[in-house]
């Protein structure tokens, strides 16, 4: 399943199920098939995402560095996901900021 986020202020943003659900939960939204982030809710949504990003980065600084994995482990999918929340959330936060600037809600559907 995919989450498709839309706003009159930006192009559409498509996220895979896991990433879409995670961002919605961080914002305090139910990961339902459809929903809306109103202009009034956008500042709190941005703050929640930025706080989660900071928390993840703090946790990563405190964790011991992983030993490099060989290519066979990566091919088998055993390597940890190296994409951070910051990387996944940046396009969405940009969408929220641009939508707030143009007084546009952000809606989603699956």
CSV table of N, CA and C in Angstrom, one decimal:
chain,number,residue,atom,x,y,z
A,1,UNK,N,0.8,-1.2,0.0
A,1,UNK,CA,0.0,0.0,0.0
A,1,UNK,C,0.9,1.2,0.0
A,2,UNK,N,0.4,2.3,-0.6
A,2,UNK,CA,1.1,3.6,-0.7
A,2,UNK,C,0.3,4.6,0.0
A,3,UNK,N,0.9,5.6,0.5
A,3,UNK,CA,0.3,6.9,0.9
A,3,UNK,C,0.6,8.0,-0.1
A,4,UNK,N,-0.4,8.6,-0.6
A,4,UNK,CA,-0.2,9.7,-1.5
A,4,UNK,C,-0.7,11.0,-0.8
A,5,UNK,N,0.3,11.9,-0.6
A,5,UNK,CA,0.0,13.2,0.1
A,5,UNK,C,-0.2,14.2,-1.0
A,6,UNK,N,-1.2,15.1,-0.9
A,6,UNK,CA,-1.5,16.1,-1.9
A,6,UNK,C,-1.7,17.5,-1.2
A,7,UNK,N,-1.3,18.5,-1.9
A,7,UNK,CA,-1.5,19.9,-1.5
A,7,UNK,C,-1.6,20.7,-2.7
A,8,UNK,N,-2.4,21.8,-2.6
A,8,UNK,CA,-2.5,22.7,-3.7
A,8,UNK,C,-1.2,23.5,-3.9
A,9,UNK,N,-0.4,23.5,-2.8
A,9,UNK,CA,0.9,24.3,-2.9
A,9,UNK,C,2.0,23.6,-3.4
A,10,UNK,N,1.9,22.2,-3.6
A,10,UNK,CA,3.1,21.4,-4.0
A,10,UNK,C,2.6,20.3,-5.0
A,11,UNK,N,3.6,19.6,-5.5
A,11,UNK,CA,3.3,18.4,-6.2
A,11,UNK,C,2.9,17.3,-5.2
A,12,UNK,N,2.5,16.2,-5.7
A,12,UNK,CA,2.1,15.0,-4.9
A,12,UNK,C,3.4,14.4,-4.3
A,13,UNK,N,3.2,13.8,-3.1
A,13,UNK,CA,4.3,13.1,-2.5
A,13,UNK,C,3.8,11.7,-2.2
A,14,UNK,N,4.5,10.7,-2.7
A,14,UNK,CA,4.1,9.3,-2.5
A,14,UNK,C,5.1,8.6,-1.5
A,15,UNK,N,4.6,8.0,-0.5
A,15,UNK,CA,5.4,7.2,0.5
A,15,UNK,C,5.0,5.8,0.6
A,16,UNK,N,5.9,4.9,0.8
A,16,UNK,CA,5.5,3.5,1.0
A,16,UNK,C,4.8,3.4,2.3
A,17,UNK,N,4.0,2.3,2.5
A,17,UNK,CA,3.2,2.1,3.7
A,17,UNK,C,3.9,2.4,5.0
A,18,UNK,N,5.0,1.8,5.2
A,18,UNK,CA,5.8,1.8,6.4
A,18,UNK,C,6.2,3.3,6.8
A,19,UNK,N,6.7,4.0,5.8
A,19,UNK,CA,7.2,5.3,6.0
A,19,UNK,C,6.0,6.3,6.2
A,20,UNK,N,5.0,6.1,5.4
A,20,UNK,CA,3.8,7.0,5.5
A,20,UNK,C,3.1,6.8,6.9
A,21,UNK,N,3.0,5.6,7.3
A,21,UNK,CA,2.4,5.3,8.7
A,21,UNK,C,3.2,5.9,9.8
A,22,UNK,N,4.5,5.8,9.7
A,22,UNK,CA,5.4,6.3,10.7
A,22,UNK,C,5.3,7.8,10.8
A,23,UNK,N,5.3,8.5,9.7
A,23,UNK,CA,5.2,10.0,9.7
A,23,UNK,C,3.8,10.4,10.3
A,24,UNK,N,2.8,9.7,9.9
A,24,UNK,CA,1.4,10.0,10.4
A,24,UNK,C,1.4,9.8,11.9
A,25,UNK,N,1.9,8.7,12.4
A,25,UNK,CA,1.9,8.5,13.8
A,25,UNK,C,2.7,9.5,14.6
A,26,UNK,N,3.9,9.9,14.0
A,26,UNK,CA,4.7,10.9,14.7
A,26,UNK,C,3.9,12.2,14.8
A,27,UNK,N,3.1,12.6,13.8
A,27,UNK,CA,2.3,13.8,13.8
A,27,UNK,C,1.1,13.7,14.7
A,28,UNK,N,0.8,12.4,15.2
A,28,UNK,CA,-0.4,12.2,16.1
A,28,UNK,C,-1.6,11.9,15.3
A,29,UNK,N,-1.5,11.5,14.0
A,29,UNK,CA,-2.6,11.2,13.2
A,29,UNK,C,-2.7,9.7,13.1
A,30,UNK,N,-4.0,9.3,12.9
A,30,UNK,CA,-4.2,7.8,12.7
A,30,UNK,C,-3.8,7.5,11.3
A,31,UNK,N,-3.1,6.4,11.0
A,31,UNK,CA,-2.7,6.1,9.7
A,31,UNK,C,-3.9,5.4,8.9
A,32,UNK,N,-4.9,6.1,8.7
A,32,UNK,CA,-6.1,5.6,8.0
A,32,UNK,C,-5.9,5.8,6.5
A,33,UNK,N,-6.9,5.3,5.7
A,33,UNK,CA,-6.8,5.3,4.3
A,33,UNK,C,-6.9,6.7,3.7
A,34,UNK,N,-7.5,7.6,4.5
A,34,UNK,CA,-7.6,9.0,4.0
A,34,UNK,C,-7.6,9.9,5.3
A,35,UNK,N,-7.1,11.1,5.0
A,35,UNK,CA,-7.0,12.1,6.1
A,35,UNK,C,-6.6,13.5,5.7
A,36,UNK,N,-6.4,14.3,6.7
A,36,UNK,CA,-6.1,15.7,6.4
A,36,UNK,C,-5.2,16.3,7.5
A,37,UNK,N,-4.2,17.1,7.1
A,37,UNK,CA,-3.5,17.9,8.0
A,37,UNK,C,-3.9,19.3,7.7
A,38,UNK,N,-4.7,20.0,8.5
A,38,UNK,CA,-5.1,21.3,8.2
A,38,UNK,C,-4.0,22.3,8.4
A,39,UNK,N,-4.2,23.5,7.8
A,39,UNK,CA,-3.2,24.6,8.0
A,39,UNK,C,-2.9,24.8,9.4
A,40,UNK,N,-3.9,24.8,10.3
A,40,UNK,CA,-3.8,25.1,11.7
A,40,UNK,C,-2.9,24.0,12.4
A,41,UNK,N,-3.0,22.8,11.9
A,41,UNK,CA,-2.2,21.7,12.5
A,41,UNK,C,-0.8,21.5,12.0
A,42,UNK,N,-0.5,22.2,10.9
A,42,UNK,CA,0.8,22.1,10.3
A,42,UNK,C,2.0,22.4,11.2
A,43,UNK,N,2.0,23.6,11.9
A,43,UNK,CA,3.1,23.9,12.8
A,43,UNK,C,3.4,22.8,13.8
A,44,UNK,N,2.4,22.2,14.4
A,44,UNK,CA,2.6,21.2,15.4
A,44,UNK,C,3.1,19.9,14.7
A,45,UNK,N,2.6,19.6,13.5
A,45,UNK,CA,3.1,18.4,12.8
A,45,UNK,C,4.6,18.6,12.5
A,46,UNK,N,5.0,19.8,12.0
A,46,UNK,CA,6.4,20.0,11.7
A,46,UNK,C,7.2,19.8,13.0
A,47,UNK,N,6.8,20.4,14.1
A,47,UNK,CA,7.5,20.4,15.3
A,47,UNK,C,7.7,18.9,15.8
A,48,UNK,N,6.6,18.1,15.7
A,48,UNK,CA,6.7,16.7,16.1
A,48,UNK,C,7.6,15.9,15.2
A,49,UNK,N,7.6,16.1,13.9
A,49,UNK,CA,8.6,15.4,13.1
A,49,UNK,C,10.0,15.8,13.4
A,50,UNK,N,10.2,17.1,13.5
A,50,UNK,CA,11.6,17.6,13.9
A,50,UNK,C,12.1,17.1,15.2
A,51,UNK,N,11.2,17.0,16.2
A,51,UNK,CA,11.6,16.4,17.5
A,51,UNK,C,11.9,14.9,17.3
A,52,UNK,N,11.2,14.2,16.5
A,52,UNK,CA,11.5,12.7,16.3
A,52,UNK,C,12.8,12.6,15.6
A,53,UNK,N,13.1,13.4,14.6
A,53,UNK,CA,14.4,13.4,13.9
A,53,UNK,C,15.5,13.6,14.9
A,54,UNK,N,15.4,14.7,15.7
A,54,UNK,CA,16.4,15.0,16.7
A,54,UNK,C,16.6,13.8,17.7
A,55,UNK,N,15.5,13.2,18.1
A,55,UNK,CA,15.6,12.1,19.0
A,55,UNK,C,16.3,10.9,18.4
A,56,UNK,N,16.0,10.6,17.1
A,56,UNK,CA,16.7,9.5,16.4
A,56,UNK,C,18.1,9.8,16.2
A,57,UNK,N,18.5,11.0,15.9
A,57,UNK,CA,19.9,11.4,15.7
A,57,UNK,C,20.7,11.3,17.0
A,58,UNK,N,20.0,11.7,18.1
A,58,UNK,CA,20.7,11.6,19.4
A,58,UNK,C,20.9,10.1,19.8
A,59,UNK,N,19.9,9.3,19.5
A,59,UNK,CA,20.1,7.9,19.8
A,59,UNK,C,21.2,7.2,18.9
A,60,UNK,N,21.3,7.7,17.7
A,60,UNK,CA,22.3,7.2,16.8
A,60,UNK,C,23.7,7.6,17.2
A,61,UNK,N,23.8,8.8,17.8
A,61,UNK,CA,25.1,9.2,18.3
A,61,UNK,C,25.6,8.4,19.5
A,62,UNK,N,24.6,8.0,20.3
A,62,UNK,CA,25.0,7.2,21.5
A,62,UNK,C,25.2,5.7,21.2
A,63,UNK,N,24.7,5.2,20.0
A,63,UNK,CA,24.9,3.8,19.7
A,63,UNK,C,26.3,3.5,19.2
A,64,UNK,N,26.8,2.4,19.5
A,64,UNK,CA,28.1,2.0,18.9
A,64,UNK,C,28.0,1.9,17.4
A,65,UNK,N,29.1,2.2,16.7
A,65,UNK,CA,29.1,2.1,15.2
A,65,UNK,C,29.0,0.7,14.8
A,66,UNK,N,28.2,0.4,13.8
A,66,UNK,CA,28.1,-1.0,13.3
A,66,UNK,C,29.3,-1.3,12.5
A,67,UNK,N,29.8,-2.5,12.6
A,67,UNK,CA,30.9,-3.0,11.8
A,67,UNK,C,30.4,-3.1,10.3
A,68,UNK,N,31.3,-2.8,9.4
A,68,UNK,CA,30.9,-2.9,8.0
A,68,UNK,C,30.5,-4.3,7.7
A,69,UNK,N,29.4,-4.4,6.9
A,69,UNK,CA,28.9,-5.7,6.6
A,69,UNK,C,29.4,-6.1,5.2
A,70,UNK,N,29.6,-7.3,4.9
A,70,UNK,CA,30.1,-7.7,3.6
A,70,UNK,C,28.9,-7.7,2.6
A,71,UNK,N,29.3,-7.7,1.3
A,71,UNK,CA,28.3,-7.6,0.3
A,71,UNK,C,27.2,-8.7,0.3
A,72,UNK,N,27.6,-9.9,0.7
A,72,UNK,CA,26.6,-11.0,0.7
A,72,UNK,C,25.5,-10.7,1.7
A,73,UNK,N,25.8,-10.1,2.8
A,73,UNK,CA,24.8,-9.8,3.8
A,73,UNK,C,23.8,-8.8,3.3
A,74,UNK,N,24.4,-7.8,2.5
A,74,UNK,CA,23.5,-6.8,2.0
A,74,UNK,C,22.6,-7.4,0.9
A,75,UNK,N,23.1,-8.3,0.1
A,75,UNK,CA,22.3,-8.9,-0.9
A,75,UNK,C,21.2,-9.7,-0.3
A,76,UNK,N,21.4,-10.3,0.9
A,76,UNK,CA,20.4,-11.1,1.5
A,76,UNK,C,19.4,-10.3,2.3
A,77,UNK,N,19.7,-9.0,2.4
A,77,UNK,CA,18.8,-8.1,3.1
A,77,UNK,C,19.1,-8.0,4.6
A,78,UNK,N,20.2,-8.6,5.0
A,78,UNK,CA,20.5,-8.6,6.4
A,78,UNK,C,21.0,-7.3,6.9
A,79,UNK,N,21.5,-6.4,6.0
A,79,UNK,CA,22.0,-5.1,6.4
A,79,UNK,C,20.9,-4.3,7.0
A,80,UNK,N,21.2,-3.5,8.0
A,80,UNK,CA,20.2,-2.6,8.5
A,80,UNK,C,19.9,-1.5,7.5
A,81,UNK,N,18.6,-1.0,7.7
A,81,UNK,CA,18.2,0.1,6.8
A,81,UNK,C,19.0,1.4,7.2
A,82,UNK,N,19.7,1.9,6.2
A,82,UNK,CA,20.6,3.0,6.5
A,82,UNK,C,20.0,4.4,6.1
A,83,UNK,N,18.7,4.4,5.8
A,83,UNK,CA,18.1,5.6,5.5
A,83,UNK,C,17.5,6.2,6.8
A,84,UNK,N,17.9,7.4,7.1
A,84,UNK,CA,17.4,7.9,8.4
A,84,UNK,C,16.1,8.6,8.3
A,85,UNK,N,15.5,8.8,9.4
A,85,UNK,CA,14.2,9.5,9.5
A,85,UNK,C,14.3,10.9,8.8
A,86,UNK,N,15.4,11.6,9.1
A,86,UNK,CA,15.6,12.9,8.5
A,86,UNK,C,15.5,12.8,6.9
A,87,UNK,N,16.2,11.8,6.4
A,87,UNK,CA,16.1,11.7,4.9
A,87,UNK,C,14.7,11.4,4.4
A,88,UNK,N,14.0,10.6,5.1
A,88,UNK,CA,12.6,10.2,4.7
A,88,UNK,C,11.7,11.4,4.9
A,89,UNK,N,11.9,12.1,6.0
A,89,UNK,CA,10.9,13.2,6.4
A,89,UNK,C,11.1,14.5,5.6
A,90,UNK,N,12.3,14.8,5.1
A,90,UNK,CA,12.7,16.1,4.5
A,90,UNK,C,11.7,16.5,3.4
A,91,UNK,N,11.4,15.6,2.5
A,91,UNK,CA,10.4,16.0,1.4
A,91,UNK,C,9.0,16.3,2.0
A,92,UNK,N,8.6,15.6,3.0
A,92,UNK,CA,7.3,15.8,3.6
A,92,UNK,C,7.3,17.1,4.4
A,93,UNK,N,8.3,17.4,5.2
A,93,UNK,CA,8.4,18.6,6.0
A,93,UNK,C,8.4,19.8,5.0
A,94,UNK,N,9.1,19.7,3.9
A,94,UNK,CA,9.1,20.7,2.9
A,94,UNK,C,7.7,21.0,2.3
A,95,UNK,N,7.0,19.9,2.1
A,95,UNK,CA,5.6,20.0,1.6
A,95,UNK,C,4.7,20.7,2.7
A,96,UNK,N,4.9,20.3,3.9
A,96,UNK,CA,4.1,21.0,5.0
A,96,UNK,C,4.5,22.5,5.1
A,97,UNK,N,5.7,22.9,5.0
A,97,UNK,CA,6.1,24.3,5.1
A,97,UNK,C,5.6,25.1,3.9
A,98,UNK,N,5.7,24.5,2.7
A,98,UNK,CA,5.2,25.2,1.6
A,98,UNK,C,3.7,25.4,1.6
A,99,UNK,N,3.0,24.3,2.1
A,99,UNK,CA,1.5,24.4,2.2
A,99,UNK,C,1.1,25.4,3.3
A,100,UNK,N,1.8,25.5,4.4
A,100,UNK,CA,1.5,26.5,5.4
A,100,UNK,C,1.7,27.9,4.8
A,101,UNK,N,2.8,28.1,4.1
A,101,UNK,CA,3.0,29.4,3.5
A,101,UNK,C,1.9,29.8,2.5
A,102,UNK,N,1.3,28.9,1.9
A,102,UNK,CA,0.3,29.2,0.9
A,102,UNK,C,-1.1,28.9,1.5
A,103,UNK,N,-1.2,28.7,2.8
A,103,UNK,CA,-2.5,28.5,3.4
A,103,UNK,C,-3.3,27.3,2.8
A,104,UNK,N,-2.6,26.2,2.6
A,104,UNK,CA,-3.2,25.0,1.9
A,104,UNK,C,-3.1,23.8,2.9
A,105,UNK,N,-4.2,23.1,3.0
A,105,UNK,CA,-4.2,21.8,3.7
A,105,UNK,C,-3.4,20.8,3.0
A,106,UNK,N,-3.0,19.8,3.7
A,106,UNK,CA,-2.4,18.6,3.1
A,106,UNK,C,-3.3,17.4,3.4
A,107,UNK,N,-3.7,16.7,2.3
A,107,UNK,CA,-4.6,15.5,2.5
A,107,UNK,C,-3.8,14.3,2.0
A,108,UNK,N,-4.3,13.2,2.5
A,108,UNK,CA,-3.7,11.9,2.0
A,108,UNK,C,-4.7,10.9,1.7
A,109,UNK,N,-4.3,9.9,0.9
A,109,UNK,CA,-5.2,8.8,0.6
A,109,UNK,C,-4.3,7.6,0.2
A,110,UNK,N,-4.9,6.5,0.2
A,110,UNK,CA,-4.1,5.3,-0.1
A,110,UNK,C,-4.5,4.7,-1.5
